[in-house]
XYZ file of C-alpha atoms in Angstrom:
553
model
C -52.082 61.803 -76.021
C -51.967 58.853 -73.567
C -51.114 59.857 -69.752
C -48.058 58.481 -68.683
C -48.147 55.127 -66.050
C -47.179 56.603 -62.771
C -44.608 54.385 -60.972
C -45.869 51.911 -58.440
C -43.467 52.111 -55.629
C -45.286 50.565 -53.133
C -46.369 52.671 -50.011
C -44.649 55.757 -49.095
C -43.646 57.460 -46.384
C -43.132 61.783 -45.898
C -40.987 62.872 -42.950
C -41.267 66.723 -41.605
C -37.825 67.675 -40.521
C -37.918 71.013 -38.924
C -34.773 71.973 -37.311
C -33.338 75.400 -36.356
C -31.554 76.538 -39.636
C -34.074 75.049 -42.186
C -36.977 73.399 -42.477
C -37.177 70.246 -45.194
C -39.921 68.131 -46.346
C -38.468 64.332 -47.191
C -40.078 61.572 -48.797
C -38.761 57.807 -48.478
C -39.822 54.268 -50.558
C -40.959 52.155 -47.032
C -39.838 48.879 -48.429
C -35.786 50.041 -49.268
C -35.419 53.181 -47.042
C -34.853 55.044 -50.438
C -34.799 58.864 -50.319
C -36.985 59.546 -53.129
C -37.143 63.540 -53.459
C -36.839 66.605 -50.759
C -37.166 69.977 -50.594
C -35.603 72.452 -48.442
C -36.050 76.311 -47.169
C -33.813 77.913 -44.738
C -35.347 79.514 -41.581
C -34.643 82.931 -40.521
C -32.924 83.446 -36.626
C -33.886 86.662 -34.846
C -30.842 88.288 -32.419
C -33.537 91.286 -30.769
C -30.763 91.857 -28.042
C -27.768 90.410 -26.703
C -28.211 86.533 -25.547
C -31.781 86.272 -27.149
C -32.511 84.451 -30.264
C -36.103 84.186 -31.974
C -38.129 82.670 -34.740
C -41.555 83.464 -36.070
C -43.829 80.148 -35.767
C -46.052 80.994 -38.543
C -42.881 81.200 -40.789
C -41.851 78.038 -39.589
C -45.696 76.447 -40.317
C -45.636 78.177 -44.127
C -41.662 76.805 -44.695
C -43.590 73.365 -44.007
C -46.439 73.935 -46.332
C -43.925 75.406 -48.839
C -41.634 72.152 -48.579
C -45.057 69.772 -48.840
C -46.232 70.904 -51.558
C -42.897 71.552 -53.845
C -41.610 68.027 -52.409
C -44.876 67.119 -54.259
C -44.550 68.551 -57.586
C -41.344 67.177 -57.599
C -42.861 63.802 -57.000
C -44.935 64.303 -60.102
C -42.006 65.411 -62.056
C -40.485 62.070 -61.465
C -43.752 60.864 -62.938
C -44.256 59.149 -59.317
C -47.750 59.313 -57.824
C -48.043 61.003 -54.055
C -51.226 59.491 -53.091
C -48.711 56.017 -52.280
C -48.036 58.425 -49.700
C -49.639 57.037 -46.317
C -48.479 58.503 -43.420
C -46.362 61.491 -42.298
C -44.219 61.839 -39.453
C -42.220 65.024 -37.744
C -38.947 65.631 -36.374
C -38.404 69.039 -34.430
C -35.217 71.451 -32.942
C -36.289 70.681 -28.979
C -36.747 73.006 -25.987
C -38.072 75.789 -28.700
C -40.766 77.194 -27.082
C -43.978 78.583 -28.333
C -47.437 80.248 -26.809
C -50.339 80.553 -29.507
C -53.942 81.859 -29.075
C -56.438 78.143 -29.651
C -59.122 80.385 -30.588
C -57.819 83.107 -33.119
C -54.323 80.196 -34.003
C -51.753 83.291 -33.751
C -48.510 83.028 -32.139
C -48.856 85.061 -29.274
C -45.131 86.038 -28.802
C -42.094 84.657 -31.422
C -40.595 81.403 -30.781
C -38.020 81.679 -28.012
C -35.104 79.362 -29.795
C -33.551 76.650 -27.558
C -30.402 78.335 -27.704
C -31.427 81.649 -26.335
C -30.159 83.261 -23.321
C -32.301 85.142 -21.410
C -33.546 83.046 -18.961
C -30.325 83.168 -16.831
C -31.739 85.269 -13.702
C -34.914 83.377 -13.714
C -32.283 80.213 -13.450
C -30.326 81.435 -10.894
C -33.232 82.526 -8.917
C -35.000 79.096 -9.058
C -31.780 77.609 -8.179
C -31.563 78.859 -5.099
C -35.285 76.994 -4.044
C -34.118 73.259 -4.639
C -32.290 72.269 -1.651
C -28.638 71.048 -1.984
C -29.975 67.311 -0.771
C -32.946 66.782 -3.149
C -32.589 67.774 -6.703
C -35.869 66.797 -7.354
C -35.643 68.809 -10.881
C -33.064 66.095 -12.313
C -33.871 63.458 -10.421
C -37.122 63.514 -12.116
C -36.296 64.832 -15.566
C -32.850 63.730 -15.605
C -31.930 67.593 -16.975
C -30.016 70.356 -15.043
C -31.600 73.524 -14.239
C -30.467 75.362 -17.565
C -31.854 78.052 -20.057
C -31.467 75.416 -22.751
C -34.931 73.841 -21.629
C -38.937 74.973 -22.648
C -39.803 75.343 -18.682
C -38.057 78.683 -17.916
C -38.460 80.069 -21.425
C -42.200 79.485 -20.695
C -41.995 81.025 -17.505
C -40.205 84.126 -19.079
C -42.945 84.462 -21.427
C -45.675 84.402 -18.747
C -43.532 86.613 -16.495
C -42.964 89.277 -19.628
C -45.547 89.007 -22.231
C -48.718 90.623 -21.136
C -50.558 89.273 -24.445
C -49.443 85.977 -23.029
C -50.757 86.572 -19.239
C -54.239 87.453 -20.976
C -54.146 84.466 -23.006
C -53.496 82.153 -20.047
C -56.209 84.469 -17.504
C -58.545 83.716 -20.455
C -58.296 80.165 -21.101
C -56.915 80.706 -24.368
C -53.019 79.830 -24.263
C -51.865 76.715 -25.963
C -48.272 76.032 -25.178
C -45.647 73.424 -27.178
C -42.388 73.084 -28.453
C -42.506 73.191 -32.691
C -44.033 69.696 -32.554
C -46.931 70.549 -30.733
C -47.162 74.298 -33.007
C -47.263 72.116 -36.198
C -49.222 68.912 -35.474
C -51.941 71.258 -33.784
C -51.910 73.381 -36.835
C -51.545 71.127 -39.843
C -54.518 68.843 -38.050
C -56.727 71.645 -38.304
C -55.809 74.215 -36.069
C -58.599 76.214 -34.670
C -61.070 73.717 -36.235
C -60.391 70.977 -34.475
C -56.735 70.674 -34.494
C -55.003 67.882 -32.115
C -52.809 69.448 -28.956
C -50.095 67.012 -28.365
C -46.457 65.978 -27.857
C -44.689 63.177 -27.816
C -42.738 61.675 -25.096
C -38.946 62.541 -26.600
C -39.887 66.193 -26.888
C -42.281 66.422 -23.380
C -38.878 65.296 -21.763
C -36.680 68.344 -22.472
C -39.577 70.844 -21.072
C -38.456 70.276 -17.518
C -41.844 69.555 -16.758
C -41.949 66.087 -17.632
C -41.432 63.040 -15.588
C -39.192 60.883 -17.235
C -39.935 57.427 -14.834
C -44.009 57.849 -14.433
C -43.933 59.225 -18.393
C -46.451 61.955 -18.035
C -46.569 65.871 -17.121
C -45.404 65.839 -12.843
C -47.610 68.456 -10.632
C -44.643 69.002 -8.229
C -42.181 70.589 -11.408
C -45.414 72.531 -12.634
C -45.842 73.708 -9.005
C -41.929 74.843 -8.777
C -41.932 76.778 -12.624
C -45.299 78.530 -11.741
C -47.078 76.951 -15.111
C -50.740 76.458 -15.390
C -51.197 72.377 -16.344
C -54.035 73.181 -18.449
C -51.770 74.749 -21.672
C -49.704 71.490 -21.943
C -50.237 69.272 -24.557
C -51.458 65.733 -24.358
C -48.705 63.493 -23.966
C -48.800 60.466 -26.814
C -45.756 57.827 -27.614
C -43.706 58.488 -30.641
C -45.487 55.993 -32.895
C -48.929 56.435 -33.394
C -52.071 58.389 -35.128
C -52.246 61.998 -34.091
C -54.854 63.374 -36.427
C -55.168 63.659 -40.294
C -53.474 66.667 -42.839
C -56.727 69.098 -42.946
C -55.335 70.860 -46.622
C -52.676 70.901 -48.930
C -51.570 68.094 -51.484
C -51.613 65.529 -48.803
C -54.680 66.296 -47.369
C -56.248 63.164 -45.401
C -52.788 62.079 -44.574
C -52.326 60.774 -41.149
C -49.582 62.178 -39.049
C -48.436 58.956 -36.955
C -44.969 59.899 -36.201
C -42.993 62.378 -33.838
C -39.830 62.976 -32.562
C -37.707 65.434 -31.165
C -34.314 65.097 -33.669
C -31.994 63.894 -31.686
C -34.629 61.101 -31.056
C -35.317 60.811 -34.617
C -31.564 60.617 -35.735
C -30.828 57.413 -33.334
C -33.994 55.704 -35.031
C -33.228 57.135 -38.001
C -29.282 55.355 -36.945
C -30.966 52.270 -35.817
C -29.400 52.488 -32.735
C -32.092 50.373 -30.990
C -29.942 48.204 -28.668
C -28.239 48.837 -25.484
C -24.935 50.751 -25.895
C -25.397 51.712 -29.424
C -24.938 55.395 -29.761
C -24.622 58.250 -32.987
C -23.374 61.817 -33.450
C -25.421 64.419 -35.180
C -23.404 67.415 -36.434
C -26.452 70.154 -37.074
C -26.775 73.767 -35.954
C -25.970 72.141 -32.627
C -23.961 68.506 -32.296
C -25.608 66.114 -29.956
C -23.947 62.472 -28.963
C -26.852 59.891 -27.727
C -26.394 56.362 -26.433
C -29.620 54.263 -26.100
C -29.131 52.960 -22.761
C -31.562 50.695 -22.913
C -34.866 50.649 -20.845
C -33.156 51.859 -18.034
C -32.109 55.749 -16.879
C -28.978 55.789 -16.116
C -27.949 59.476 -14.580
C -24.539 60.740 -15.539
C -21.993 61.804 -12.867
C -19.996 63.335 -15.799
C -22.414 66.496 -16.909
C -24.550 64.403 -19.716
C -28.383 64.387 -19.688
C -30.915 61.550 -18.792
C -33.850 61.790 -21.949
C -36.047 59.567 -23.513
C -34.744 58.063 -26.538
C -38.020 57.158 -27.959
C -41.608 55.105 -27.380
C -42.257 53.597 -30.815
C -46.273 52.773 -29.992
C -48.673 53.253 -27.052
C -48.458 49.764 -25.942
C -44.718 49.238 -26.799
C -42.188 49.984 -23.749
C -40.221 53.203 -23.745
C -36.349 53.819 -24.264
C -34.012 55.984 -22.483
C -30.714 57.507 -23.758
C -27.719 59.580 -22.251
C -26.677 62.692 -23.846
C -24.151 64.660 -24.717
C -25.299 68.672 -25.541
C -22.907 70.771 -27.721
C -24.412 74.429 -28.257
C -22.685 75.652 -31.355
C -21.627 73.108 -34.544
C -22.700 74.092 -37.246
C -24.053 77.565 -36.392
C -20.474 78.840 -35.902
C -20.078 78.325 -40.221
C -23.319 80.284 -40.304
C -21.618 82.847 -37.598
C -18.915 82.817 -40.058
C -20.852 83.694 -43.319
C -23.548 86.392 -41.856
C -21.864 87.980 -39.265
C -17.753 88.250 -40.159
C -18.653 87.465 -44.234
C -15.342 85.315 -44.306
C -17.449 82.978 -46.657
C -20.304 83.385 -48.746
C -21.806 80.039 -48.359
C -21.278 77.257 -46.078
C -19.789 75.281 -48.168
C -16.654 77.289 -48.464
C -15.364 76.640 -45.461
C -14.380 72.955 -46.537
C -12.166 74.718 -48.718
C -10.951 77.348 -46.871
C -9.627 74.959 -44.228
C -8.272 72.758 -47.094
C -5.979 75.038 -48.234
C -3.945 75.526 -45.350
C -4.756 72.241 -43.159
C -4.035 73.733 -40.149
C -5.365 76.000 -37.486
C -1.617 76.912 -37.179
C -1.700 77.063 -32.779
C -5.450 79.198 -33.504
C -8.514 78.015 -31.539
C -11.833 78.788 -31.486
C -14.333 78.077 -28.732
C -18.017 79.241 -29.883
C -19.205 79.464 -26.578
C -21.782 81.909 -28.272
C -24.959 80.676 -25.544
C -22.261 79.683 -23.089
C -21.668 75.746 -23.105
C -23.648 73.099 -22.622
C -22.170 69.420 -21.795
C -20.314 68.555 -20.326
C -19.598 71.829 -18.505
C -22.907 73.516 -18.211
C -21.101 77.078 -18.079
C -23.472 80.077 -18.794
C -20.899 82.223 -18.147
C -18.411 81.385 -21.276
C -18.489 83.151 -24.190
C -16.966 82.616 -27.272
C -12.738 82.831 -27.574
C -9.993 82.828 -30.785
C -6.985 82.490 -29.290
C -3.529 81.761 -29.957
C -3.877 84.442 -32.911
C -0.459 85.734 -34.613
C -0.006 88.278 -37.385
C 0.410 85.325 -39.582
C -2.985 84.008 -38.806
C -5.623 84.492 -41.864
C -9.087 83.795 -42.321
C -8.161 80.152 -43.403
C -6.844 78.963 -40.518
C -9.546 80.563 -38.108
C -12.418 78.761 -40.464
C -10.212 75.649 -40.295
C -10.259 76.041 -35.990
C -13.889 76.687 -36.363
C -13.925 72.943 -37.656
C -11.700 71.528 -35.117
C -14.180 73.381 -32.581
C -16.700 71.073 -33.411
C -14.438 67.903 -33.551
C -12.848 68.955 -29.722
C -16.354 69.734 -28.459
C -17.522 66.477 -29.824
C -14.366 64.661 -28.185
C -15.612 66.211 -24.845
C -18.959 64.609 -24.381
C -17.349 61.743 -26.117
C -15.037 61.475 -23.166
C -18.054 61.904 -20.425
C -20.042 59.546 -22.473
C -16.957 56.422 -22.354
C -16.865 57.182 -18.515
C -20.311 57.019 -17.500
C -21.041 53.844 -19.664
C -18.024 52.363 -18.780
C -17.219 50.497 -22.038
C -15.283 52.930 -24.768
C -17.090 53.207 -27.695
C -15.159 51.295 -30.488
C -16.338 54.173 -33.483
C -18.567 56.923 -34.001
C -21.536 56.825 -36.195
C -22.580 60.048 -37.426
C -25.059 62.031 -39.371
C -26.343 65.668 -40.350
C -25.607 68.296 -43.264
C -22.208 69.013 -41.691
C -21.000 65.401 -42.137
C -20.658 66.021 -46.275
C -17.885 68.003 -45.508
C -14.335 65.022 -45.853
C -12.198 67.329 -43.740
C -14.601 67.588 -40.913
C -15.218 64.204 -40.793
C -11.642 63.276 -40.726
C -10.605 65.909 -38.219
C -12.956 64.430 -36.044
C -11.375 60.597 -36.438
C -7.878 62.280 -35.986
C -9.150 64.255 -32.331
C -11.219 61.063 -31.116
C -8.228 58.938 -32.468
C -10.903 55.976 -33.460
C -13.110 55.440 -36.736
C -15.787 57.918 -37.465
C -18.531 56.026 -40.062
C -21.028 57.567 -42.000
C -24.456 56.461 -43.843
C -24.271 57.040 -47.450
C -27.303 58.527 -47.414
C -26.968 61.152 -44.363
C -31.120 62.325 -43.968
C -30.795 59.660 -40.961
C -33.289 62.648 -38.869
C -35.952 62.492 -41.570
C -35.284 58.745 -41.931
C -36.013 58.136 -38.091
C -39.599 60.040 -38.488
C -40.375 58.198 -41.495
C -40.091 54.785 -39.869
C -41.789 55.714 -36.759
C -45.010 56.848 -38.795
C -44.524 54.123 -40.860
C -44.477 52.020 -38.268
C -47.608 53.086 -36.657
C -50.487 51.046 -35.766
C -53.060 51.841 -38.181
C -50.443 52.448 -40.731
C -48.180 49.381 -40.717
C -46.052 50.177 -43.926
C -42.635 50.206 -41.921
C -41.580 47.203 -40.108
C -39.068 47.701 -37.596
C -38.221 43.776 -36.623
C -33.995 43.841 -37.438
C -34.388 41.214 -40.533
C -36.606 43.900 -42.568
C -34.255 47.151 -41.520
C -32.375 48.008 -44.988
C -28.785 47.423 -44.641
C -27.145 51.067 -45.188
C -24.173 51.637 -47.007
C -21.163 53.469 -44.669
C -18.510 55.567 -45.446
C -15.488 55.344 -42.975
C -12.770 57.488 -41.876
C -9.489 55.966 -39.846
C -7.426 58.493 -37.798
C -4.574 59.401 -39.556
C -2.228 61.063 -36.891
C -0.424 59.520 -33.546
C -2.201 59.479 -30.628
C 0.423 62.055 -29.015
C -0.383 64.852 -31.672
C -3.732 64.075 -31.365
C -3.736 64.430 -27.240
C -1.474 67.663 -27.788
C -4.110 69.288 -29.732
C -6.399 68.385 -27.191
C -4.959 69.412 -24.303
C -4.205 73.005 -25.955
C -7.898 73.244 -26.810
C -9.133 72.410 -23.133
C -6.689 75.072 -21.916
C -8.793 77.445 -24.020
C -12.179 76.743 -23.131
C -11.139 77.218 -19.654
C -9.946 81.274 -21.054
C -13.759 81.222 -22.172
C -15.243 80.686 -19.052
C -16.257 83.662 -16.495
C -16.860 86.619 -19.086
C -20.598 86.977 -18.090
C -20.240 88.849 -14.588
C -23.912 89.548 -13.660
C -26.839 87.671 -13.436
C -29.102 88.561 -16.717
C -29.238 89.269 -20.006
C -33.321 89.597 -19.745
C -33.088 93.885 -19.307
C -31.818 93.700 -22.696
C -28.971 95.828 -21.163
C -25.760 95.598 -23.544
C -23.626 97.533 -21.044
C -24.112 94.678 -18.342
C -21.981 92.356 -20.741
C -17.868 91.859 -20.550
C -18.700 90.194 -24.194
C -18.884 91.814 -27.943
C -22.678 91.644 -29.267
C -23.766 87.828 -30.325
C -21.265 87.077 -26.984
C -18.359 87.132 -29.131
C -14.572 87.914 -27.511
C -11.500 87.324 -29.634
C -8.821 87.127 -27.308
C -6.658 89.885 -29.282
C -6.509 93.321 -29.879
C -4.668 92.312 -33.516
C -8.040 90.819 -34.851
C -9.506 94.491 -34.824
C -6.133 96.195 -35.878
C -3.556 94.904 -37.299
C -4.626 91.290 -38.207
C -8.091 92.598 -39.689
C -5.945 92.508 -42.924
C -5.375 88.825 -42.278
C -8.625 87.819 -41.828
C -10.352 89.943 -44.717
C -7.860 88.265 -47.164
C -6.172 91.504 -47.633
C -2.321 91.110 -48.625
């Protein structure tokens, strides 16, 4: 029997997209911006004690595999052939840190997850060296001293980890966030593979200096870290190194970017002022600000937005950090069972369309932007014995929505010029009543992409892009036009400031529950918060209104 004609597509592009709840494997037709097929696994979070959360780096590395190679079959099933493929690029959850042995290629401690907590004594302590006049830290990274970045989670690990010290005493450590961990190991690992970052993710390490582009002595000096286990720093846009096995073996890897990075690409939000929203396990608000840094005096981060080629001049961006999105619907299904997949919360919320006067704020790792509040921990409040497990998964919605209106806020005061609508992306923006919440509480259009992968998208055209590669043009006549989906507010601008005034009023009950310094001894006792830094401002959630919540009559 006669083999079928494969489909001639034209040159194809595969995008990596490894972000804190799953990791995904995309591929996309270079010519329309089509996606073509995907595959997805989730990744599993690790809570060893109070404040800390953990992955394992080699599952993360076999989820990527895993996703190659099914992405592939599936490829085949659609009778389309994968060696059209021709480049590869990777989008990665930031700040994650990880330490691996260059000679043996283990993992020589878990991933500590941006997210994670136990840094704050080691932040508290370094605060107190960087004199009140000279904040050299953010003046040259354009970051606040936080636990959210790779520099003290590093310094942790080389302050607690003993095989770590031995690695380093050795000359055998190998540090980098999950970009670094898979380009090193998919380009061959301990035969040969390539140690690198690029500039988006080197500039949320703290260690980075985000005017002369390149790894700054004086910041390695202040966190105690050797220089010698940093990765080479490359632009986002180039050839790293070649797949060394699987399916797409040969395959350069010419693209990288952190995925807040990747999204605004991915958004092509490449002029001045242009700015999207990503709702993902976290929900980050960037506006390219051109190829100047422009500091915020409202509690957003200076980063780089992206360097698309070593000769090509770099981009900065503002940003707006939210902690908690859409990890509170995953708080919600594993740890009170309320739902049994994420999906249900959509209709949960639709059936009563309220939060009826509940609020949530999932200050679970305290909160970021525009606050920068280690101290808060997570609040319901406003509870009533009429309150059921509808309207608390409806609040956990508007959480997101108010949080989002916060660094919204910051963002239209340090740039001076409202922004006229939101554009947004990530797997929370299929859910309708999210996305129209979040038009109501920003009282201006929210517009979405039809097709929503804009994370993967932004990798894709960055390694497509790459010299040597040259399958992706970026000029603004070739860029597809994308199709948008919009949502108009639909309340007054009164209601709409009510509900946000009540919800500030909250986050302010959240603040000040963490009374001592760490949560590194692993100590539960030295916590005013529930485990997973949890308080629900009522006794009548653990009594009485359990009922309520649990659906029971």
């Amino acid at each position: 029997m006669a083999s079928t004609k494969k489909a001639d597509l034209g040159p194809l592009v595969g995008a990596v997209d490894q972000g804190t709840s799953s990791t995904r494997f995309l591929v996309f037709n270079s010519k329309t911006a089509e996606l073509l097929s995907h595959h997805q696994v989730e990744i599993k979070q690790e809570f060893p004690r109070e404040g800390w959360v953990e992955q394992d780096p080699k599952e993360i590395l076999q989820s990527v595999y895993e996703c190659i190679e099914k992405t592939c079959e599936k490829l085949g099933q659609l009778n389309i052939d994968i060696s059209n493929i021709k480049a590869i690029g990777v989008s990665n959850q930031r700040e994650t840190t990880v330490v691996w042995d260059k000679l043996t290629g283990e993992p020589l401690y878990n991933a500590v997850v941006w997210l994670d907590l136990r840094t704050q004594s080691t932040v508290e302590n370094l605060s107190k060296r960087i004199p009140g006049n000279n904040n050299f830290v953010k003046s040259k990274t354009g970051l606040p001293l936080s636990t959210y970045f790779s520099a003290v989670k590093l310094r942790w690990l080389l302050d607690n980890v003993r095989k770590v010290q031995k690695a380093v005493e050795e000359n055998r450590a190998l540090f980098g966030t999950i970009d670094s961990w898979l380009i090193w190991s998919l380009t061959g690992g301990v035969n040969g593979g390539v140690h690198c970052t690029d500039v988006t993710n080197a500039s949320r390490t703290m260690l980075f200096n985000i005017h002369s582009l390149e790894w700054d002595k004086e910041l390695c000096e202040f966190f105690g870290i050797p220089m010698e286990i940093l990765p080479n720093v490359r632009s986002s846009s180039e050839i790293y190194g070649l797949m060394k096995a699987g399916a797409l073996e040969g395959v350069p890897i010419s693209g990288c970017l952190g995925d807040q990075s990747a999204a605004l690409v991915g958004q092509m939000c490449f002029q001045d002022g242009q700015a999207k929203n990503t709702y993902g396990t976290g929900c980050f608000l960037l506006c390219n600000t051109g190829h100047k840094c422009v500091f915020s005096e409202h509690g957003l981060l200076t980063t780089v937005a992206y360097k698309l080629g070593r000769d090509k001049p770099v981009y900065y961006a503002l940003e707006g950090s939210v902690a908690i999105a859409g990890a509170v619907i995953r708080w919600l299904r594993d740890n009170l069972g309320i739902i049994k997949t994420s999906e249900e919360i959509e209709k949960l919320a639709k059936e009563v369309g309220t939060s009826y006067g509940c609020y949530f704020v999932p200050a679970f790792s305290g909160l970021y932007a525009p606050y920068w509040e280690p101290s808060a921990r997570g609040i319901i409040c406003g509870l009533t014995q009429f309150t059921n497990k509808c309207h608390i998964a409806f609040a956990a919605l508007e959480a997101v929505c108010f949080q989002t209106r916060e660094i919204l806020d910051a963002m239209n005061r340090d740039c001076g010029i409202p922004l006229s609508h939101l554009q947004v992306d990530g797997g929370m923006t299929s859910n309708k009543i999210l996305m129209q919440l979040q038009a109501d509480i920003l009282y201006i259009p929210v517009v979405k992409p039809s097709m929503p992968e804009t994370t993967a998208l932004g990798a894709a055209m960055a390694a497509g892009a790459a010299e040597g590669v040259g399958v992706w043009s970026l000029e603004p006549e070739d860029l597809s036009a994308v199709t948008m989906e919009r949502f108009e507010p639909q309340i007054n601008a009164e209601e709409s400031e009510i509900r946000y005034s009540t919800w500030k009023k909250a986050v302010m009950k959240s603040m000040g529950w963490v009374t001592t310094q760490s949560p590194e001894s692993g100590d539960p006792s030295i916590f005013c918060s529930l485990p997973l830094g949890f308080f629900i401002v009522s006794s009548m959630v653990m009594f009485i209104g359990a009922r309520y919540i649990s659906g029971i009559p």
